[in-house]
Coordinates of C-alpha atoms in Angstrom, one line a residue:
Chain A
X1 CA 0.0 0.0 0.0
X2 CA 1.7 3.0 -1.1
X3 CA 1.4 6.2 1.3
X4 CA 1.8 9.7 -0.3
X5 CA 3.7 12.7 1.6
X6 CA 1.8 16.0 0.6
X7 CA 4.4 18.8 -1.0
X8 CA 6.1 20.6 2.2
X9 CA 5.2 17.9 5.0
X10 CA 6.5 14.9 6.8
X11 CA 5.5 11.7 8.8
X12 CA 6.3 9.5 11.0
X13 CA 5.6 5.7 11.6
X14 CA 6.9 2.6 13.3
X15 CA 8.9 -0.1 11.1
X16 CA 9.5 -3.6 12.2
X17 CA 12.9 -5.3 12.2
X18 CA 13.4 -7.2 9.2
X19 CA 10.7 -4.8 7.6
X20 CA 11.5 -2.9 4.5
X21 CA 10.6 0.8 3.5
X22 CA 10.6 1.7 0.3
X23 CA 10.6 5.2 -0.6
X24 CA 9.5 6.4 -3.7
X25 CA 10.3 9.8 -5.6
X26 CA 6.6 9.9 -7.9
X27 CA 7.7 12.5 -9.7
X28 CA 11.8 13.2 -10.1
X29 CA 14.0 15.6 -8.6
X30 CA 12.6 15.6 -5.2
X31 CA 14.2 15.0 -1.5
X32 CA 13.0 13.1 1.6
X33 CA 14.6 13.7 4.7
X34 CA 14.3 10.5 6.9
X35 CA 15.1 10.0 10.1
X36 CA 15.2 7.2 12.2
X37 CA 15.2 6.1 16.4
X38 CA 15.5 2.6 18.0
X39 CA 11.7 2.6 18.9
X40 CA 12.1 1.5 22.9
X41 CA 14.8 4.0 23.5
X42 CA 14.6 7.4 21.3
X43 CA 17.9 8.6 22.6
X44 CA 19.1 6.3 20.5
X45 CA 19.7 7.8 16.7
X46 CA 20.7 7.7 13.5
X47 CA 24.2 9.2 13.4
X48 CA 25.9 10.7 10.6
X49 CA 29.4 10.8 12.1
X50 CA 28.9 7.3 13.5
X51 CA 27.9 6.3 9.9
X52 CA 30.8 7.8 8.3
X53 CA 33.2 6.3 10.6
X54 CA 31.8 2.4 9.3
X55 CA 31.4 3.3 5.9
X56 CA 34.8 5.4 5.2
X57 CA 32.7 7.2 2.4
X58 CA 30.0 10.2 2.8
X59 CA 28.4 9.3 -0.2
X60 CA 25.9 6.2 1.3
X61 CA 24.1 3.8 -1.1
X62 CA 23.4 0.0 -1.9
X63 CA 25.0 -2.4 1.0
X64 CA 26.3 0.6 3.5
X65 CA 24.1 0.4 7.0
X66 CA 23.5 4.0 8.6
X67 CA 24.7 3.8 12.5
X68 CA 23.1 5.0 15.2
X69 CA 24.7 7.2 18.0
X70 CA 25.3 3.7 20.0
X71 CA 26.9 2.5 17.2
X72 CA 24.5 0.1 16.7
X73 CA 22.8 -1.2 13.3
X74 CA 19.3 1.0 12.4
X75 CA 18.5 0.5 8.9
X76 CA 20.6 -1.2 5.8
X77 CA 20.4 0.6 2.3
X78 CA 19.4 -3.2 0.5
X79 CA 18.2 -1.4 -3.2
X80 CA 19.0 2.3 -4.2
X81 CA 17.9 3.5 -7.9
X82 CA 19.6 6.8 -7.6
X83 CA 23.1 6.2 -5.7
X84 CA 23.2 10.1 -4.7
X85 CA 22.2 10.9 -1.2
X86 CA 23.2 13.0 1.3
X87 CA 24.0 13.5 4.8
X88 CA 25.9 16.3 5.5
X89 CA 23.3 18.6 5.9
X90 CA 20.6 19.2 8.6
X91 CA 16.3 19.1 7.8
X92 CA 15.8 22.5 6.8
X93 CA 14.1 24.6 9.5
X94 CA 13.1 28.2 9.8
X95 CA 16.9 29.1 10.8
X96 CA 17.4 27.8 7.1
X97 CA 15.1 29.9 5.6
X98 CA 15.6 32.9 7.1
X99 CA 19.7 32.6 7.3
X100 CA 19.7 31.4 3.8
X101 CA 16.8 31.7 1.7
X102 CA 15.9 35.4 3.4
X103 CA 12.1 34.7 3.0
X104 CA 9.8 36.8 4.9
X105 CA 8.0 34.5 6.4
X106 CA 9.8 31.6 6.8
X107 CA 8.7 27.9 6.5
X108 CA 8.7 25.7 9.2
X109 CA 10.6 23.5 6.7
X110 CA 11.1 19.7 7.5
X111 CA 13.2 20.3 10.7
X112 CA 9.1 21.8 12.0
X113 CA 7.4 19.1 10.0
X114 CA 9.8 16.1 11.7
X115 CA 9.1 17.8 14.8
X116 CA 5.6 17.9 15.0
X117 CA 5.3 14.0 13.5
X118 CA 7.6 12.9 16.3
X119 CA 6.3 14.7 19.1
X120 CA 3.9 12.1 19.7
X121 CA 6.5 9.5 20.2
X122 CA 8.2 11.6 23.2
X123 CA 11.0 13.1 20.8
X124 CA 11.6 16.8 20.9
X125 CA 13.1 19.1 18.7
X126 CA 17.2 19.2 20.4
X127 CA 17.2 15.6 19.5
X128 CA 16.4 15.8 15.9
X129 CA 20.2 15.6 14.5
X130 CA 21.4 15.4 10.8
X131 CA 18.8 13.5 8.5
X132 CA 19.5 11.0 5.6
X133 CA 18.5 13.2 2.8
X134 CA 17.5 10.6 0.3
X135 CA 17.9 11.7 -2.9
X136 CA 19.2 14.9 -2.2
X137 CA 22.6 15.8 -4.5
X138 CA 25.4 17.5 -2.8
X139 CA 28.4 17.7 -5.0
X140 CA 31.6 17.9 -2.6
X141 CA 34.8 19.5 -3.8
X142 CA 37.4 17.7 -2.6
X143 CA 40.2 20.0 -2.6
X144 CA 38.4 22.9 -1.1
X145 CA 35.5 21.3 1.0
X146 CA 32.8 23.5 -0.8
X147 CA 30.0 22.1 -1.5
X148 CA 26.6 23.1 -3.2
X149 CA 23.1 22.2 -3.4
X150 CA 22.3 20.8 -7.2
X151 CA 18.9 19.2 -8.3
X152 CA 18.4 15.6 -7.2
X153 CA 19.3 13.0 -9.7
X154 CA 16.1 11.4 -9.1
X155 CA 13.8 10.5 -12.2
X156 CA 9.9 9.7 -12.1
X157 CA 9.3 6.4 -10.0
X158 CA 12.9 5.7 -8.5
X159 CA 13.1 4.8 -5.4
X160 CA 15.5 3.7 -2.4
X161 CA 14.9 0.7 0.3
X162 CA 15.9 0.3 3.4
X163 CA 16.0 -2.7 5.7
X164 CA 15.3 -2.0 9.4
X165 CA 17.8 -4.0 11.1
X166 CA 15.8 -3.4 14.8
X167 CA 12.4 -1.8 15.6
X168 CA 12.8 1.7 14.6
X169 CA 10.4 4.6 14.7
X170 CA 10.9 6.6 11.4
X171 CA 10.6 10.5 10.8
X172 CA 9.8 11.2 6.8
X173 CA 9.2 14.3 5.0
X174 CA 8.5 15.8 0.8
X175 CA 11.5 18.5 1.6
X176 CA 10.6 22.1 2.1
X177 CA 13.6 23.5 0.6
X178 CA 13.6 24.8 -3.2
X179 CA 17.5 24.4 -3.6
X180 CA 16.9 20.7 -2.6
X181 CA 14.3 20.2 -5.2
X182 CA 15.0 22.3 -8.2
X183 CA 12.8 24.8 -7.2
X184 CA 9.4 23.3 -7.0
X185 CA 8.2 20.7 -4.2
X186 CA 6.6 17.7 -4.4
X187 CA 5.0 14.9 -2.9
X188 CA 7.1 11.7 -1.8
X189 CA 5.8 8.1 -1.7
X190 CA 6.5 5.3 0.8
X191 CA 5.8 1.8 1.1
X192 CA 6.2 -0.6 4.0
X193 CA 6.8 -4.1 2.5
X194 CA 7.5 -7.6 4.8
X195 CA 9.3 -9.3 2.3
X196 CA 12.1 -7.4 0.0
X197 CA 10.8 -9.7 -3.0
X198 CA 7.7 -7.5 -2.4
X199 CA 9.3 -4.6 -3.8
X200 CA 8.3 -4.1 -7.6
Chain B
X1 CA 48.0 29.7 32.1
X2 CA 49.2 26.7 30.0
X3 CA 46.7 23.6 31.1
X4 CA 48.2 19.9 29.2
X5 CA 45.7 17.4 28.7
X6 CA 47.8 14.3 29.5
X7 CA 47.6 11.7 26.0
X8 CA 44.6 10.0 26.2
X9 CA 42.9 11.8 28.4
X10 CA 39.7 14.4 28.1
X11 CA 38.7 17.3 30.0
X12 CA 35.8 19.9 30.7
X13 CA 35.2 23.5 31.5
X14 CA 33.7 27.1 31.0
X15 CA 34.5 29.6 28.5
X16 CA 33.2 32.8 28.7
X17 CA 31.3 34.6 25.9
X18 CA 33.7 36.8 24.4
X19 CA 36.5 34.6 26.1
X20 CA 39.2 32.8 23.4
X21 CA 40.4 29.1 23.6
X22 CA 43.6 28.6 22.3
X23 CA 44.2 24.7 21.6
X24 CA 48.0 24.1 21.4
X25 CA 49.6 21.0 19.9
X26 CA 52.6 21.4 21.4
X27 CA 54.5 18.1 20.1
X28 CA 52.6 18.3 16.4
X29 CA 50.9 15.4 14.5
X30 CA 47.8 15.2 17.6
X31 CA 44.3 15.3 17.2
X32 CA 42.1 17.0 20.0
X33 CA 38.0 16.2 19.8
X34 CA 36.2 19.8 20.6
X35 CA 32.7 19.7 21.8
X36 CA 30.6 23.0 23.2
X37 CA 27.4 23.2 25.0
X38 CA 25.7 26.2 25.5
X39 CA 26.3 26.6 29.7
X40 CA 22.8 27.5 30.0
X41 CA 20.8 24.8 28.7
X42 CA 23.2 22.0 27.9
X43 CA 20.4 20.6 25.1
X44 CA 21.9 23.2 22.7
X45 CA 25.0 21.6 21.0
X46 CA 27.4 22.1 18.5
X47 CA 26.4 20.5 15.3
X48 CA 28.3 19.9 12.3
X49 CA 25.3 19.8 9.7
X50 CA 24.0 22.9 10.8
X51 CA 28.1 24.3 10.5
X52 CA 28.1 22.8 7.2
X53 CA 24.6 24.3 6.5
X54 CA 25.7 27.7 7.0
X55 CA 29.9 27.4 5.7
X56 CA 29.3 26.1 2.8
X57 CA 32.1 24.2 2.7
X58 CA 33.2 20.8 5.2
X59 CA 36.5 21.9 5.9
X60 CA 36.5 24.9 8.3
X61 CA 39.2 27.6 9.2
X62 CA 39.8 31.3 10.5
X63 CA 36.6 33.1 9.9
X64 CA 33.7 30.0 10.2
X65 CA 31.8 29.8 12.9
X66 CA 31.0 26.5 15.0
X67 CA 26.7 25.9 15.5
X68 CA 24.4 25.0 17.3
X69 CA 21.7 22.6 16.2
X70 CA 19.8 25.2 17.2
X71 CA 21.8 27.7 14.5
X72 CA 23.0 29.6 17.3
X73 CA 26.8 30.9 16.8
X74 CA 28.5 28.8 19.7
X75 CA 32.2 29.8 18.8
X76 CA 34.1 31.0 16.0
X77 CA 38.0 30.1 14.4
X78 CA 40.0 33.7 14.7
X79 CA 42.7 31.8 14.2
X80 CA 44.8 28.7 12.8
X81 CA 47.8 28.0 12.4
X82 CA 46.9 24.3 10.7
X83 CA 43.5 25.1 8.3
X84 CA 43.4 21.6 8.1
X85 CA 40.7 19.9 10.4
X86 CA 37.3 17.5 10.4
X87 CA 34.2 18.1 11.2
X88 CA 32.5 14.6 9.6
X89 CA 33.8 12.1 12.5
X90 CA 32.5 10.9 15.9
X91 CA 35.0 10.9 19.0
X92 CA 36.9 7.2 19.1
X93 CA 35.3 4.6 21.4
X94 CA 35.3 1.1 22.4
X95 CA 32.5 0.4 19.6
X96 CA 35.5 2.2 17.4
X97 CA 38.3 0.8 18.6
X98 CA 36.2 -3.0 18.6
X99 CA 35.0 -2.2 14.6
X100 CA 37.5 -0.4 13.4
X101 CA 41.0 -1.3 14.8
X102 CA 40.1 -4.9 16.6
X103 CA 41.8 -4.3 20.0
X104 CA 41.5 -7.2 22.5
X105 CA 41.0 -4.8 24.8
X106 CA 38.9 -1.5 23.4
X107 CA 40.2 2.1 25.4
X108 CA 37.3 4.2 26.2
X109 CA 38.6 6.3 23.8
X110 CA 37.5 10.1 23.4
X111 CA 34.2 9.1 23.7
X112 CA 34.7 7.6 27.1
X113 CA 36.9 10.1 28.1
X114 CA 34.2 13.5 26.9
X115 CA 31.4 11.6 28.8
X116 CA 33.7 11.0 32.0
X117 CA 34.5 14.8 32.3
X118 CA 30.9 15.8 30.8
X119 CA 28.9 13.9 33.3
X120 CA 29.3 16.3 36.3
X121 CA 27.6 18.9 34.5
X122 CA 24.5 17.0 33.6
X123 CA 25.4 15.5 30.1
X124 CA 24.8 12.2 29.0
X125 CA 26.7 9.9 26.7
X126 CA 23.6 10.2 24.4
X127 CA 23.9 13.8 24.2
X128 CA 27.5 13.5 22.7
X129 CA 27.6 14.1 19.2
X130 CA 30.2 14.5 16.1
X131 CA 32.9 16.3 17.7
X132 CA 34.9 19.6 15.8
X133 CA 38.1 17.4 15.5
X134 CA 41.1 20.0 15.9
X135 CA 44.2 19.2 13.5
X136 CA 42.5 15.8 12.4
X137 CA 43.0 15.7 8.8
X138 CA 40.6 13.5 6.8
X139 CA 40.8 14.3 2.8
X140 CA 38.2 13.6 1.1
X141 CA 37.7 12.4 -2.9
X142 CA 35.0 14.2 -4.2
X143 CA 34.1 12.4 -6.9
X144 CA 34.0 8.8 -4.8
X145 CA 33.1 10.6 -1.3
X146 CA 35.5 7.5 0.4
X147 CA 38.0 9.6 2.7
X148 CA 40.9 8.5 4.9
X149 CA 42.0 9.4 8.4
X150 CA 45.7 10.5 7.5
X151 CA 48.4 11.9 9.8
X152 CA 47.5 15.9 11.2
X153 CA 49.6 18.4 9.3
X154 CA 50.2 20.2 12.3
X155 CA 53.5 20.8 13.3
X156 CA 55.3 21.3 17.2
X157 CA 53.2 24.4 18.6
X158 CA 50.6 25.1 16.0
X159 CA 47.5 26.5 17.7
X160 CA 43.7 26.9 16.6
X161 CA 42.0 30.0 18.6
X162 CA 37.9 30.0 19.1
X163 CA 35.9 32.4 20.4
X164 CA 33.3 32.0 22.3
X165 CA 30.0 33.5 20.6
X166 CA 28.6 32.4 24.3
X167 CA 29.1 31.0 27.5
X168 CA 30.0 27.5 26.6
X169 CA 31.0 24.2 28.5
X170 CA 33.8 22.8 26.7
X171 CA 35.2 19.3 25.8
X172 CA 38.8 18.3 24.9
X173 CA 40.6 15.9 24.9
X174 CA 44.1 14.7 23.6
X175 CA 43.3 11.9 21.1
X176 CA 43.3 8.0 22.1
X177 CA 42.9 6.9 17.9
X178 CA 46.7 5.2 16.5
X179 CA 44.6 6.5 12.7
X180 CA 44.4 10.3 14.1
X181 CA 47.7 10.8 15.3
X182 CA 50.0 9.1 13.3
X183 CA 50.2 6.1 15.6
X184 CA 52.0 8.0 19.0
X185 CA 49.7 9.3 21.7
X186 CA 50.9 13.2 22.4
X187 CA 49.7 15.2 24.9
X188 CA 47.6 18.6 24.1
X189 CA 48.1 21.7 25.7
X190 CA 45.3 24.5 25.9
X191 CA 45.2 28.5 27.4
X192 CA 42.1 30.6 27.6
X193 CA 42.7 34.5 27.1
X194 CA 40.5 36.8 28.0
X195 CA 41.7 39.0 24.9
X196 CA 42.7 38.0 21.7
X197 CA 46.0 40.3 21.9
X198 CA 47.0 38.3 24.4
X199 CA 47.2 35.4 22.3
X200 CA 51.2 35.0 21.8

């Protein structure tokens, strides 16, 4: 059964170890933030630096496993369409828009949207660290260290799957951000499947 | 006032806003793991997306400022001898040491070591995150994102100086990782000046 993520919002939901989500870009070119907790213990959580220190690479896709702050197992990247990811960078947030994007009235951006999914599962808003941007593209210069925010890679209908390697409670959003997205936003699809051969 | 963190060891204070933290490595080739809190409400932590949000770039030197995850300016490099640090890794542990290097015996590592001195002033091992790793030098290939943890280019005395953007609580420590330091464990020195004249 495939969920859909409105333009500009986010969700969150329980997945199963040994579950798969599959997450779906419908239409190209757009980003999903996900984020992900061990589901009896929210202080634990995903970890970029953790994840880096495994993988020896920043640039995450088929067969890497993102860490948690324990350094324990969370979720396994098992298929990935798109190979260009980041996770560098945090959700956007109203800080991003105003410090960045200079819009009047800044969005709550998916930093607010994660925040107000995950609120019911006792997690607040310090605790939200870096997100796995899935299909976000951020070019890194290795020489310099700049980087820059380029459209996502992403066509119609590709998607990345993750394996949840213990019970986790997932944070999902359609990004807010129009650098992140090539300027328009949105929906993203998701799909919670049992069995990997499940996946189309 | 010279204070020496003794190799492998951590430690914890104060800073001042407006006060300057000079880190010293006074033998060269040592790493030293930074973290800041805000003094007030020790939920508010340095965060290297939200740095990275804001730089623009991963590797950070005189002029960048060090964030909060809740984009609050924490501290700021005005100066550096080295220009060459990381801001992607977490602070070595046992789960490191155990995954990474396969010690028989895993040392506690920075991570043990930031939550030892930490833990008097209310913060928890959870609440550690990616630390700003002074003179750890981790090139990166842009084009593969795979990087390596190669020896610091800093030499005898090189220093790094932050200020303090507000009153922090600071952790330091003198690196336990063979990777970070060229495989010798150095000591690292550290003076905090009220003015940045007095910096020598």
């Amino acid at each position: 059964m495939t969920t859909t993520i409105e333009p500009r919002s986010g969700t969150a939901f329980k997945l199963g170890k040994g579950q798969f989500l599959e997450v779906v870009d419908p239409q190209g070119q757009q980003v999903s933030d996900l984020l992900a907790f061990n589901a009896h213990d929210t202080a634990e959580v995903i970890s970029n630096g953790r994840t880096f220190d495994y993988a020896d690479t920043i640039y995450l896709t088929t067969g890497h496993v993102l860490y948690s702050n324990r350094s324990n197992r969370l979720l396994e990247i098992v298929r990935d369409d798109v190979g260009t990811h980041d996770f560098l960078l945090t959700p956007c947030s109203q800080d991003t828009f105003r410090l960045l994007y200079d819009e009047l009235e800044p969005h709550q951006g998916c930093f607010g949207n994660l925040a107000g999914v995950l609120a019911p599962f006792g997690i607040t808003e310090d605790e939200i660290p870096c997100a796995f941007n899935c299909f976000m593209n951020v070019p890194v210069d290795g020489k310099t260290g700049k980087f820059s925010v380029e459209a996502p890679l992403s066509k119609a209908g590709d998607t990345i799957v993750f394996k949840a390697m213990m019970d986790v409670i997932i944070g999902l959003t359609a990004c807010s951000a129009p650098k992140s997205n090539n300027g328009s936003f949105k929906p993203i699809d998701y799909i919670i499947h049992d069995h990997l051969d499940d996946v189309a």
